């Protein structure tokens, strides 16, 4: 893949998008953050982050803002704070104990309202229980739970006593859970009998039983009763209602060092090899809190905020638990799936709680598009004022649909780029400032210095594409990979000297705004052009018959690689004999003939991780007739059989 000519582009820029959405005037006039923030941070980046840190309550102020020994950063050196105190107690002390922290909605329709005063009591009891179970500062606690209130309570209880939590998403297998317990050497596992998913109780405890069998590090398994399913009682097991409920609801939070670990979280596994990302307290909470305030324009007095992610992913850590609570927000938490008991469940929840800010993922948005516009149209969603997207590049068509059919054409949509590793949002429009373009993450936030560079590490000009990098350390950056500094250096800091390399491709458009183009490992080399999967997928999704698309490059004797597309049609669209030709021509017309797919396969489903992201490397295996690689992080492995069945019709066209 070495460039033949010096001027060869690193990544093509094919997609043109001329739509713009100005911020609504009333939102702009009252926005939490104004354009001055960009100038302020550009003048004095560390000063900017100091002011963001001052939004928190510190037991002891730091003496040095940043100690940077590349690639190891320490932020707010010698500062002391308690994360749980910042998220809970200080709001009660400020007189907001009666304010709702969480409106919790169970899948079967049960609900709970938890105020900040309730949360303070619950977290204190849980912290006392952890201490009684022998968990102390620095110990690791694995958490494998459904989306019930005891989940954020568990995170905060760990944070309060300085134990390090490692949340493992409740959809993972016993093997995946065990490897994460072992990697962190966890002393305690917190779980539940089960949770509700798709209208039925879904057991969790048997998976934990299997995972901890013969596992020496685990001393206790703390079990919440949620579904009432039968559970095996093992010697190490203790019930939450026995151990936590009888504790005192008073607990004094000790200050911890700004660089004490807060949590380990394994990445979602799109590339197949999850990494144990380590986050610490002071810098992490500073950026999670500031970005939540700025990017969603959160007004704690009036907003009802709902992030639909699972707390098992970083989005849930930063934008259901730490960011919103640090800001004193009122949030919604929903336990179940969007199609239970009907496909309008999300919109019913928006209507019920008068949600004002909604944060979800492109995979969900594309599913809602597939289900049809008539479903959200049945609900009153006039309370919504800001919409957010995270997890994958959002195709312009999906963005416009989201704005139109969920946001009634009024609400700004913020496309937020970040990763488990970055801890908090890095690149995003600001809803009161940015004239957003559908599909673009736009600009690095104030205080973040990101760029797009070519393979010679030179900044690309506007109109050019290449590798996204972050040039300066940021407060919520990962500190290392748990127990493996060398892997941290190799994975993120070795490709370009002195820059953090997240693994994503991006382009700068003519105005210098940033567009994320997918993982660089997925970039296709076609007749000397590096073509991004995202642009071809977005072109396919812009065809009215297409609901979802994934493209990969497959080895081709003539063009090096050829584009193979896997397409899911919209509900009403029928396959028709000419659909492949129609779609290929549509891509050629939208992006140019170079991007015309060699093959189009109409498939019923796409392989996705448990967080809903498309796993292109498995599709590449299919397209190149290889045996399918590591599927352990795949949500549903039967999908690959459904796709393989489609293969006979995959003979190359043209
Ligand atoms: P693994 O690192 O194990 O392969 P993962 O990268 O999917 O898993 P996450 O940290 O959850 O795990 O995801 C971060 C990645 O998701 C980013 O690197 C990027 O590829 C993608 N992403 C997230 N938000 C956006 C966005 N707004 N636009 C484009 N891509 C995004
Ligand atoms: Mg990643």
XYZ file of C-alpha atoms and ligand atoms in Angstrom:
686
model
C 0.000 0.000 0.000
C 3.021 2.295 -0.299
C 2.210 5.508 -2.139
C 3.607 5.566 -5.674
C 3.604 9.312 -5.980
C 4.459 11.793 -3.304
C 1.240 13.636 -3.897
C -0.958 10.585 -3.606
C -3.802 11.251 -1.257
C -3.952 9.300 2.003
C -7.724 9.017 1.961
C -10.077 10.166 -0.766
C -12.681 12.853 -0.222
C -15.636 11.848 -2.378
C -18.802 12.825 -0.582
C -20.206 16.334 -0.990
C -22.773 17.661 1.393
C -24.227 21.137 1.126
C -26.964 21.079 3.746
C -26.444 23.244 6.852
C -28.479 23.597 10.002
C -28.064 26.820 11.940
C -28.553 26.698 15.723
C -32.052 27.789 16.795
C -31.935 31.451 17.850
C -33.389 30.886 21.339
C -30.958 28.072 22.060
C -28.028 30.157 20.816
C -29.082 33.142 22.934
C -29.143 31.120 26.165
C -26.394 28.587 25.388
C -24.109 27.392 28.191
C -21.079 27.873 25.988
C -20.414 30.618 23.471
C -17.890 30.933 20.666
C -15.499 32.683 23.047
C -14.715 29.296 24.603
C -12.791 28.328 21.462
C -10.672 31.473 21.627
C -10.171 31.191 25.351
C -8.938 27.606 25.058
C -6.749 28.422 22.062
C -5.052 31.215 24.051
C -4.519 29.150 27.181
C -5.459 25.490 26.936
C -4.386 24.510 30.433
C -6.084 27.559 31.918
C -9.256 26.554 30.098
C -9.177 23.072 31.646
C -8.409 24.543 35.054
C -11.597 26.551 34.860
C -13.460 23.407 33.809
C -11.979 21.586 36.822
C -13.160 24.400 39.073
C -16.734 23.367 38.255
C -16.039 20.392 40.541
C -15.605 20.419 44.306
C -12.039 19.627 45.365
C -10.962 18.664 48.867
C -7.517 19.933 47.959
C -6.584 22.000 44.943
C -3.960 20.642 42.525
C -0.538 22.241 42.342
C 0.336 21.413 38.716
C -2.324 21.283 35.995
C -0.529 18.871 33.690
C 2.546 16.711 34.095
C 3.237 15.337 30.618
C 5.909 12.668 30.223
C 4.814 11.429 26.790
C 2.820 9.303 26.466
C 2.031 9.337 30.194
C -0.063 12.202 31.524
C -1.001 13.313 35.002
C -3.678 15.972 35.309
C -4.356 18.163 38.335
C -1.356 16.776 40.156
C -1.803 16.450 43.933
C -5.423 17.532 43.688
C -7.797 15.540 45.889
C -11.492 14.933 45.380
C -14.146 12.301 45.810
C -15.997 11.493 42.588
C -19.127 10.193 44.361
C -19.253 13.295 46.556
C -19.136 15.416 43.409
C -21.864 13.378 41.738
C -24.210 13.085 44.706
C -23.550 14.685 48.115
C -22.697 18.164 46.978
C -26.076 18.502 45.263
C -27.840 17.447 48.453
C -25.727 19.909 50.446
C -26.680 22.639 47.984
C -30.350 22.057 48.828
C -31.207 19.891 45.813
C -31.833 16.635 47.676
C -35.405 16.465 46.378
C -34.363 16.862 42.783
C -34.730 13.703 40.689
C -31.425 12.165 39.665
C -32.951 9.241 37.765
C -36.335 8.416 36.390
C -35.864 4.699 35.987
C -38.143 2.792 33.630
C -38.145 -1.019 33.752
C -38.908 -2.918 30.590
C -42.117 -4.499 31.972
C -43.403 -0.993 32.735
C -42.442 -0.695 36.413
C -40.661 2.502 37.329
C -38.712 4.140 40.135
C -37.908 7.739 40.915
C -34.584 8.345 42.620
C -33.789 11.766 44.025
C -30.298 12.991 44.858
C -31.096 12.444 48.562
C -32.167 8.846 47.795
C -29.031 8.330 45.785
C -26.871 9.612 48.631
C -28.429 7.075 51.002
C -28.208 4.189 48.546
C -24.617 4.920 47.606
C -23.631 5.282 51.266
C -25.230 1.936 52.135
C -23.559 0.238 49.212
C -20.198 1.783 50.145
C -20.587 0.475 53.704
C -21.497 -2.963 52.346
C -18.442 -3.058 50.083
C -16.261 -2.228 53.074
C -17.905 -5.011 55.094
C -17.223 -7.416 52.224
C -13.548 -6.561 52.481
C -13.293 -4.307 49.456
C -10.932 -1.396 49.947
C -9.193 1.324 48.027
C -7.527 0.086 44.853
C -9.352 -3.273 44.850
C -11.090 -4.243 41.619
C -14.803 -4.914 41.459
C -16.343 -6.530 38.376
C -19.898 -5.412 37.673
C -22.169 -7.481 35.440
C -25.680 -6.123 35.724
C -28.859 -5.194 33.913
C -29.808 -1.530 33.584
C -31.320 -1.151 37.045
C -30.699 1.619 39.605
C -28.328 -0.614 41.586
C -25.936 -0.386 38.644
C -25.083 3.326 38.922
C -25.261 2.926 42.707
C -22.569 0.235 42.476
C -20.309 2.401 40.335
C -20.651 5.313 42.718
C -20.090 3.122 45.796
C -16.800 1.928 44.288
C -15.805 5.479 43.405
C -16.666 6.595 46.918
C -14.283 4.159 48.614
C -11.651 4.286 45.876
C -12.256 0.747 44.600
C -11.772 0.357 40.833
C -14.832 -0.820 38.953
C -14.735 -2.863 35.799
C -18.175 -3.003 34.237
C -18.701 -5.876 31.832
C -21.718 -5.509 29.556
C -24.498 -7.912 30.577
C -24.664 -9.498 27.124
C -21.179 -10.985 27.325
C -20.553 -14.717 27.731
C -19.066 -16.450 30.766
C -15.739 -16.761 28.958
C -15.631 -13.055 28.145
C -16.605 -12.168 31.705
C -14.025 -14.550 33.160
C -11.195 -13.178 31.058
C -12.065 -9.649 32.207
C -12.310 -10.740 35.862
C -8.919 -12.422 35.567
C -7.271 -9.556 33.736
C -8.247 -7.171 36.536
C -7.913 -9.705 39.357
C -11.330 -8.722 40.690
C -12.164 -9.424 44.321
C -15.900 -8.916 44.129
C -18.480 -9.411 41.391
C -21.746 -7.476 41.561
C -24.578 -8.939 39.516
C -28.334 -9.648 39.546
C -30.474 -12.724 39.107
C -31.347 -11.261 35.724
C -32.900 -8.355 33.909
C -35.756 -7.913 31.453
C -34.997 -8.021 27.756
C -37.430 -8.411 24.867
C -40.361 -9.043 27.159
C -38.849 -11.815 29.265
C -36.506 -12.218 32.211
C -33.004 -12.832 30.979
C -30.765 -14.584 33.498
C -27.340 -13.227 34.432
C -26.425 -15.159 37.557
C -25.781 -18.529 35.822
C -23.231 -16.793 33.581
C -21.490 -15.373 36.638
C -21.555 -18.795 38.338
C -19.823 -20.288 35.342
C -17.369 -17.416 35.041
C -16.211 -17.510 38.668
C -15.974 -21.292 38.929
C -12.466 -22.064 40.246
C -11.645 -18.365 40.142
C -9.477 -17.623 43.145
C -9.456 -13.859 43.114
C -13.229 -13.521 43.634
C -14.171 -13.579 47.325
C -17.842 -12.677 47.033
C -20.608 -12.356 44.495
C -23.139 -9.697 45.468
C -26.514 -10.389 43.863
C -29.405 -7.975 43.340
C -32.856 -9.528 43.072
C -34.514 -8.083 40.009
C -36.507 -10.767 38.182
C -37.074 -13.283 41.007
C -35.650 -16.078 38.878
C -34.291 -19.108 40.706
C -30.608 -18.766 41.376
C -28.041 -21.249 42.547
C -26.734 -20.288 46.007
C -23.011 -20.683 46.223
C -20.852 -20.195 49.269
C -19.471 -16.898 48.057
C -22.877 -15.443 47.141
C -24.528 -12.728 49.183
C -27.805 -10.988 48.433
C -27.873 -7.238 47.986
C -31.091 -7.050 50.043
C -29.382 -8.879 52.927
C -26.070 -7.079 52.966
C -26.719 -3.611 51.563
C -30.156 -2.897 52.970
C -29.127 -3.270 56.614
C -26.193 -0.841 56.351
C -26.147 2.664 57.722
C -27.114 5.280 55.147
C -24.339 7.522 56.437
C -20.873 7.327 54.936
C -18.106 9.895 54.900
C -16.418 10.131 51.511
C -12.622 10.240 51.717
C -10.843 12.434 49.199
C -8.827 10.486 46.625
C -5.926 11.614 44.512
C -6.782 13.093 41.107
C -4.688 10.328 39.556
C -6.112 7.449 41.590
C -7.785 4.956 39.251
C -11.552 5.261 38.891
C -12.269 2.417 36.510
C -11.136 -0.095 33.958
C -13.350 -0.571 30.930
C -12.774 -2.935 28.054
C -13.355 -1.469 24.563
C -16.409 -2.713 22.731
C -14.423 -5.102 20.592
C -15.128 -4.116 16.979
C -11.580 -5.106 16.122
C -11.909 -8.287 18.142
C -9.336 -7.681 20.869
C -10.781 -5.733 23.797
C -8.309 -3.612 25.736
C -8.640 -2.761 29.451
C -8.703 1.017 29.348
C -7.749 2.749 32.593
C -9.318 6.033 33.664
C -8.492 8.119 36.722
C -10.605 10.555 38.720
C -9.879 14.295 38.496
C -9.243 14.805 34.799
C -11.872 12.282 33.814
C -14.639 13.885 35.843
C -13.592 17.347 34.684
C -13.973 16.521 31.020
C -17.020 14.226 31.365
C -18.798 16.957 33.280
C -17.726 19.906 31.114
C -18.544 18.176 27.815
C -21.959 17.110 29.102
C -22.633 20.728 30.072
C -21.353 22.122 26.775
C -22.290 19.601 24.083
C -25.837 19.003 25.311
C -26.279 22.539 26.654
C -27.578 20.911 29.811
C -29.700 23.095 32.088
C -29.985 21.084 35.294
C -33.085 22.993 36.473
C -35.248 22.244 33.462
C -33.781 19.533 31.254
C -34.773 15.877 31.264
C -31.848 14.100 29.725
C -31.841 10.574 28.304
C -28.832 8.663 27.028
C -30.031 5.311 25.678
C -26.649 3.562 25.873
C -25.980 0.714 28.262
C -23.842 1.559 31.282
C -21.705 -1.396 30.163
C -20.168 0.901 27.539
C -18.150 4.066 28.015
C -21.066 6.187 26.802
C -23.050 4.981 29.804
C -20.151 5.591 32.193
C -19.529 9.159 31.067
C -23.012 10.249 29.974
C -25.443 8.317 32.186
C -23.430 8.223 35.391
C -20.487 10.575 35.846
C -21.124 13.578 33.566
C -24.857 14.046 34.224
C -24.600 13.429 37.977
C -21.620 15.755 38.368
C -23.821 18.375 36.697
C -26.833 17.690 38.918
C -28.940 16.597 35.950
C -32.229 14.702 35.899
C -31.824 11.647 33.667
C -33.937 8.808 32.366
C -32.637 5.235 32.515
C -34.434 2.529 30.551
C -33.824 -1.150 31.218
C -34.932 -2.823 28.019
C -34.993 -2.933 24.250
C -36.601 -0.334 21.940
C -39.113 -2.807 20.486
C -40.680 -4.040 23.724
C -43.617 -4.222 23.986
C -43.855 -2.231 20.733
C -41.600 -0.364 18.334
C -42.607 3.013 19.709
C -41.281 2.347 23.216
C -38.526 4.971 23.060
C -40.936 7.647 21.880
C -43.443 6.679 24.531
C -40.702 7.226 27.147
C -39.789 10.596 25.609
C -43.470 11.562 25.813
C -43.941 10.235 29.356
C -40.976 12.036 30.917
C -40.959 15.021 28.529
C -37.373 14.281 27.594
C -35.573 17.385 26.329
C -32.182 15.919 25.356
C -31.793 12.521 23.708
C -28.447 10.824 23.063
C -28.415 7.608 21.032
C -26.451 5.681 18.387
C -26.580 5.562 14.570
C -27.354 1.842 14.684
C -30.559 2.633 16.617
C -31.429 5.534 14.315
C -31.070 3.345 11.214
C -33.282 0.722 12.857
C -35.959 3.325 13.565
C -35.743 4.458 9.925
C -36.239 0.862 8.842
C -39.297 0.516 11.090
C -40.929 3.538 9.498
C -41.673 7.230 10.064
C -45.230 6.550 11.185
C -44.095 5.086 14.527
C -42.469 8.169 16.109
C -45.180 10.318 14.515
C -47.729 8.854 16.941
C -46.084 10.395 20.001
C -45.765 13.896 21.383
C -42.071 14.656 21.354
C -42.333 18.424 21.354
C -40.233 18.555 24.558
C -37.050 17.572 22.669
C -34.540 20.373 22.084
C -31.143 18.710 21.477
C -30.349 15.334 19.877
C -27.013 13.542 20.026
C -25.367 10.663 18.178
C -22.384 8.494 19.099
C -20.713 5.192 18.288
C -20.229 5.180 14.544
C -20.150 7.751 11.785
C -23.730 8.903 11.251
C -24.697 8.789 7.586
C -26.078 12.142 6.401
C -29.422 10.552 5.524
C -29.761 9.067 9.005
C -28.825 12.424 10.524
C -31.475 14.257 8.505
C -34.078 11.601 9.340
C -33.240 11.898 13.051
C -33.514 15.669 12.989
C -36.732 15.557 10.955
C -38.682 12.664 12.435
C -37.498 12.739 16.039
C -36.572 16.403 16.355
C -39.470 17.782 14.232
C -36.914 19.611 12.107
C -36.187 21.995 14.995
C -33.554 20.366 17.138
C -29.825 20.577 16.548
C -28.140 17.180 16.182
C -24.696 16.859 17.731
C -22.564 14.104 16.195
C -20.065 13.360 18.944
C -16.806 11.601 18.139
C -14.912 9.926 20.960
C -13.835 6.495 22.220
C -13.485 4.428 25.372
C -9.891 5.619 25.366
C -10.694 9.330 25.215
C -13.118 9.036 28.153
C -15.262 11.935 26.985
C -16.395 13.723 23.832
C -13.556 15.180 21.745
C -15.028 16.353 18.440
C -18.568 17.632 18.144
C -20.680 20.578 17.132
C -21.872 22.808 19.987
C -25.626 23.195 19.694
C -25.791 26.940 20.317
C -22.813 27.841 18.130
C -22.248 25.484 15.231
C -24.055 25.568 11.889
C -23.922 21.784 11.675
C -23.552 19.680 8.552
C -25.333 16.322 8.477
C -22.760 13.583 8.969
C -19.922 15.807 10.196
C -18.479 15.865 13.707
C -17.348 19.409 12.735
C -14.637 20.714 15.111
C -12.567 19.591 18.092
C -14.102 20.923 21.295
C -12.393 23.848 23.001
C -9.298 22.522 24.790
C -8.869 19.609 22.359
C -6.178 19.759 19.699
C -6.959 17.276 16.941
C -5.847 17.158 13.324
C -5.937 15.051 10.181
C -2.526 14.038 8.873
C -1.175 12.064 5.933
C 1.132 9.067 6.157
C 4.111 11.435 6.364
C 2.520 12.954 9.498
C 1.853 16.233 7.657
C -1.378 18.062 8.334
C -3.637 17.611 5.294
C -5.048 20.729 3.624
C -8.772 21.429 3.563
C -10.403 19.003 1.150
C -7.934 16.254 2.097
C -8.323 13.024 4.016
C -6.054 10.976 6.245
C -5.511 9.837 9.820
C -7.214 11.485 12.742
C -4.732 12.328 15.518
C -4.827 14.199 18.798
C -1.829 16.465 19.190
C -2.017 17.394 22.860
C -2.989 15.470 26.007
C -6.523 15.981 27.326
C -7.858 15.565 30.888
C -10.007 12.433 30.398
C -7.468 10.536 28.302
C -6.768 6.929 29.162
C -3.706 6.668 31.387
C -2.655 3.243 30.140
C -3.961 -0.214 29.270
C -4.464 -1.990 32.597
C -1.273 -3.832 33.456
C 0.299 -3.300 30.041
C 2.080 0.017 29.486
C 3.893 -1.374 26.468
C 0.637 -2.250 24.701
C -0.558 1.287 25.500
C 2.514 2.750 23.830
C 2.361 0.378 20.863
C -1.357 0.733 20.220
C -1.822 4.462 20.469
C 1.517 6.261 20.360
C 3.751 4.389 17.944
C 2.279 5.009 14.527
C 3.016 8.759 14.586
C 5.704 10.105 16.840
C 4.247 12.285 19.584
C 0.611 12.031 18.442
C -2.220 9.994 19.870
C -3.602 7.827 17.064
C -7.154 6.608 17.689
C -7.254 4.307 14.645
C -9.882 6.299 12.733
C -9.707 7.952 9.336
C -11.088 11.440 8.776
C -11.219 14.261 6.272
C -11.266 18.029 6.390
C -13.850 19.485 4.068
C -13.414 22.741 2.150
C -14.256 24.708 5.295
C -11.870 22.691 7.452
C -14.690 20.839 9.236
C -14.019 17.242 10.253
C -15.784 14.152 8.945
C -15.042 10.759 10.453
C -14.486 8.108 7.808
C -14.359 4.854 9.762
C -11.448 2.782 10.934
C -8.264 3.052 8.923
C -7.995 -0.754 9.000
C -11.192 -0.842 6.956
C -10.063 1.651 4.290
C -10.242 0.162 0.775
C -7.516 0.555 -1.837
C -9.199 0.659 -5.236
C -7.109 1.377 -8.343
C -4.694 3.501 -6.345
C -7.383 5.362 -4.376
C -7.930 4.958 -0.680
C -11.677 4.919 -0.268
C -13.414 5.035 3.075
C -16.127 2.559 3.971
C -18.184 5.357 5.505
C -18.526 7.388 2.317
C -19.698 4.426 0.232
C -22.070 3.318 2.990
C -23.490 6.831 3.267
C -24.022 6.919 -0.499
C -25.899 3.614 -0.311
C -27.998 4.756 2.647
C -28.962 7.888 0.703
C -30.873 5.640 -1.734
C -34.538 5.524 -0.673
C -34.679 1.725 -0.722
C -31.698 1.211 1.596
C -31.966 1.038 5.372
C -28.451 0.025 6.268
C -25.223 -0.807 4.458
C -21.749 -2.100 5.194
C -18.953 -2.158 2.649
C -15.576 -3.845 2.601
C -12.646 -4.125 0.232
C -12.067 -7.619 -1.166
C -8.921 -8.637 -3.026
C -9.301 -8.082 -6.745
C -6.792 -9.066 -9.429
C -7.307 -5.885 -11.444
C -8.016 -3.103 -8.983
C -6.081 -4.413 -5.899
C -9.306 -4.317 -3.923
C -12.889 -4.124 -5.066
C -15.826 -2.779 -3.115
C -18.280 -5.376 -1.861
C -21.482 -4.047 -0.297
C -23.854 -5.725 2.101
C -27.210 -3.989 2.086
C -30.381 -4.205 4.158
C -33.421 -2.848 2.359
C -36.064 -0.685 4.009
C -39.226 -2.378 5.274
C -41.347 -1.645 2.229
C -38.722 -1.960 -0.518
C -38.692 -5.232 -2.426
C -35.568 -6.728 -3.869
C -36.477 -6.548 -7.555
C -34.175 -7.944 -10.199
C -32.379 -4.707 -10.892
C -31.781 -3.520 -7.361
C -28.052 -4.301 -7.496
C -27.563 -2.348 -10.690
C -29.704 0.485 -9.380
C -27.619 0.776 -6.219
C -24.293 0.487 -8.012
C -25.310 3.253 -10.397
C -26.521 5.361 -7.494
C -23.139 5.123 -5.762
C -21.305 5.908 -8.989
C -23.477 8.967 -9.479
C -23.095 10.152 -5.870
C -19.369 9.568 -5.352
C -17.953 8.982 -8.832
C -17.258 5.796 -10.817
C -14.210 4.917 -8.705
C -16.486 4.115 -5.756
C -18.878 1.877 -7.691
C -19.235 -1.406 -5.788
C -18.263 -4.584 -7.600
C -20.949 -6.528 -5.783
C -24.115 -5.782 -3.881
C -25.437 -8.443 -1.549
C -28.909 -7.979 -0.141
C -28.806 -9.397 3.382
C -31.332 -9.632 6.232
C -28.894 -8.539 8.958
C -25.347 -7.251 9.475
C -22.817 -8.596 11.964
C -22.635 -6.223 14.910
C -20.888 -6.015 18.235
C -23.010 -6.078 21.345
C -22.854 -2.292 21.291
C -24.449 -2.321 17.834
C -21.453 -1.468 15.679
C -20.897 -3.122 12.338
C -17.978 -5.585 12.334
C -16.574 -5.169 8.862
C -13.659 -7.526 9.299
C -16.073 -10.483 9.386
C -17.705 -9.295 6.182
C -14.252 -9.077 4.628
C -13.762 -12.733 5.505
C -17.034 -13.536 3.732
C -16.182 -11.404 0.705
C -12.818 -13.093 0.335
C -14.209 -16.589 0.962
C -12.097 -17.063 4.069
C -13.195 -18.858 7.159
C -14.724 -16.342 9.514
C -12.413 -14.856 12.155
C -12.897 -14.230 15.869
C -16.630 -13.826 16.567
C -16.477 -13.661 20.367
C -17.529 -10.018 20.509
C -20.337 -10.502 17.977
C -23.856 -9.997 19.358
C -25.461 -12.793 17.354
C -23.253 -15.298 15.574
C -26.150 -16.816 13.601
C -26.113 -13.623 11.527
C -22.984 -14.822 9.768
C -24.828 -17.944 8.571
C -27.664 -15.839 7.196
C -25.131 -13.798 5.272
C -23.154 -16.792 4.047
C -26.391 -18.239 2.616
C -26.620 -15.204 0.394
C -23.240 -15.891 -1.106
C -24.165 -17.999 -4.147
C -25.843 -14.903 -5.552
C -22.676 -12.939 -4.918
C -21.058 -13.698 -8.234
C -19.385 -10.605 -9.497
C -21.444 -8.353 -11.673
C -20.380 -6.398 -14.748
P -12.331 -1.863 19.785
O -11.446 -0.699 20.076
O -12.248 -2.962 20.788
O -12.239 -2.346 18.374
P -14.492 0.054 19.552
O -13.467 0.955 18.956
O -15.756 -0.173 18.764
O -13.861 -1.355 19.939
P -15.420 2.057 21.418
O -14.367 2.714 22.208
O -16.747 1.840 22.066
O -14.917 0.625 20.990
O -15.712 2.867 20.105
C -14.954 3.972 19.669
C -14.950 4.023 18.158
O -16.289 4.198 17.659
C -14.197 5.180 17.588
O -12.815 4.917 17.509
C -14.832 5.322 16.207
O -14.314 4.356 15.316
C -16.284 5.004 16.487
N -17.060 6.239 16.749
C -17.585 6.632 17.922
N -18.287 7.774 17.774
C -18.186 8.133 16.487
C -18.685 9.232 15.709
N -19.453 10.173 16.226
N -18.358 9.274 14.395
C -17.591 8.306 13.850
N -17.110 7.257 14.518
C -17.403 7.160 15.823
Mg -11.510 1.244 19.401
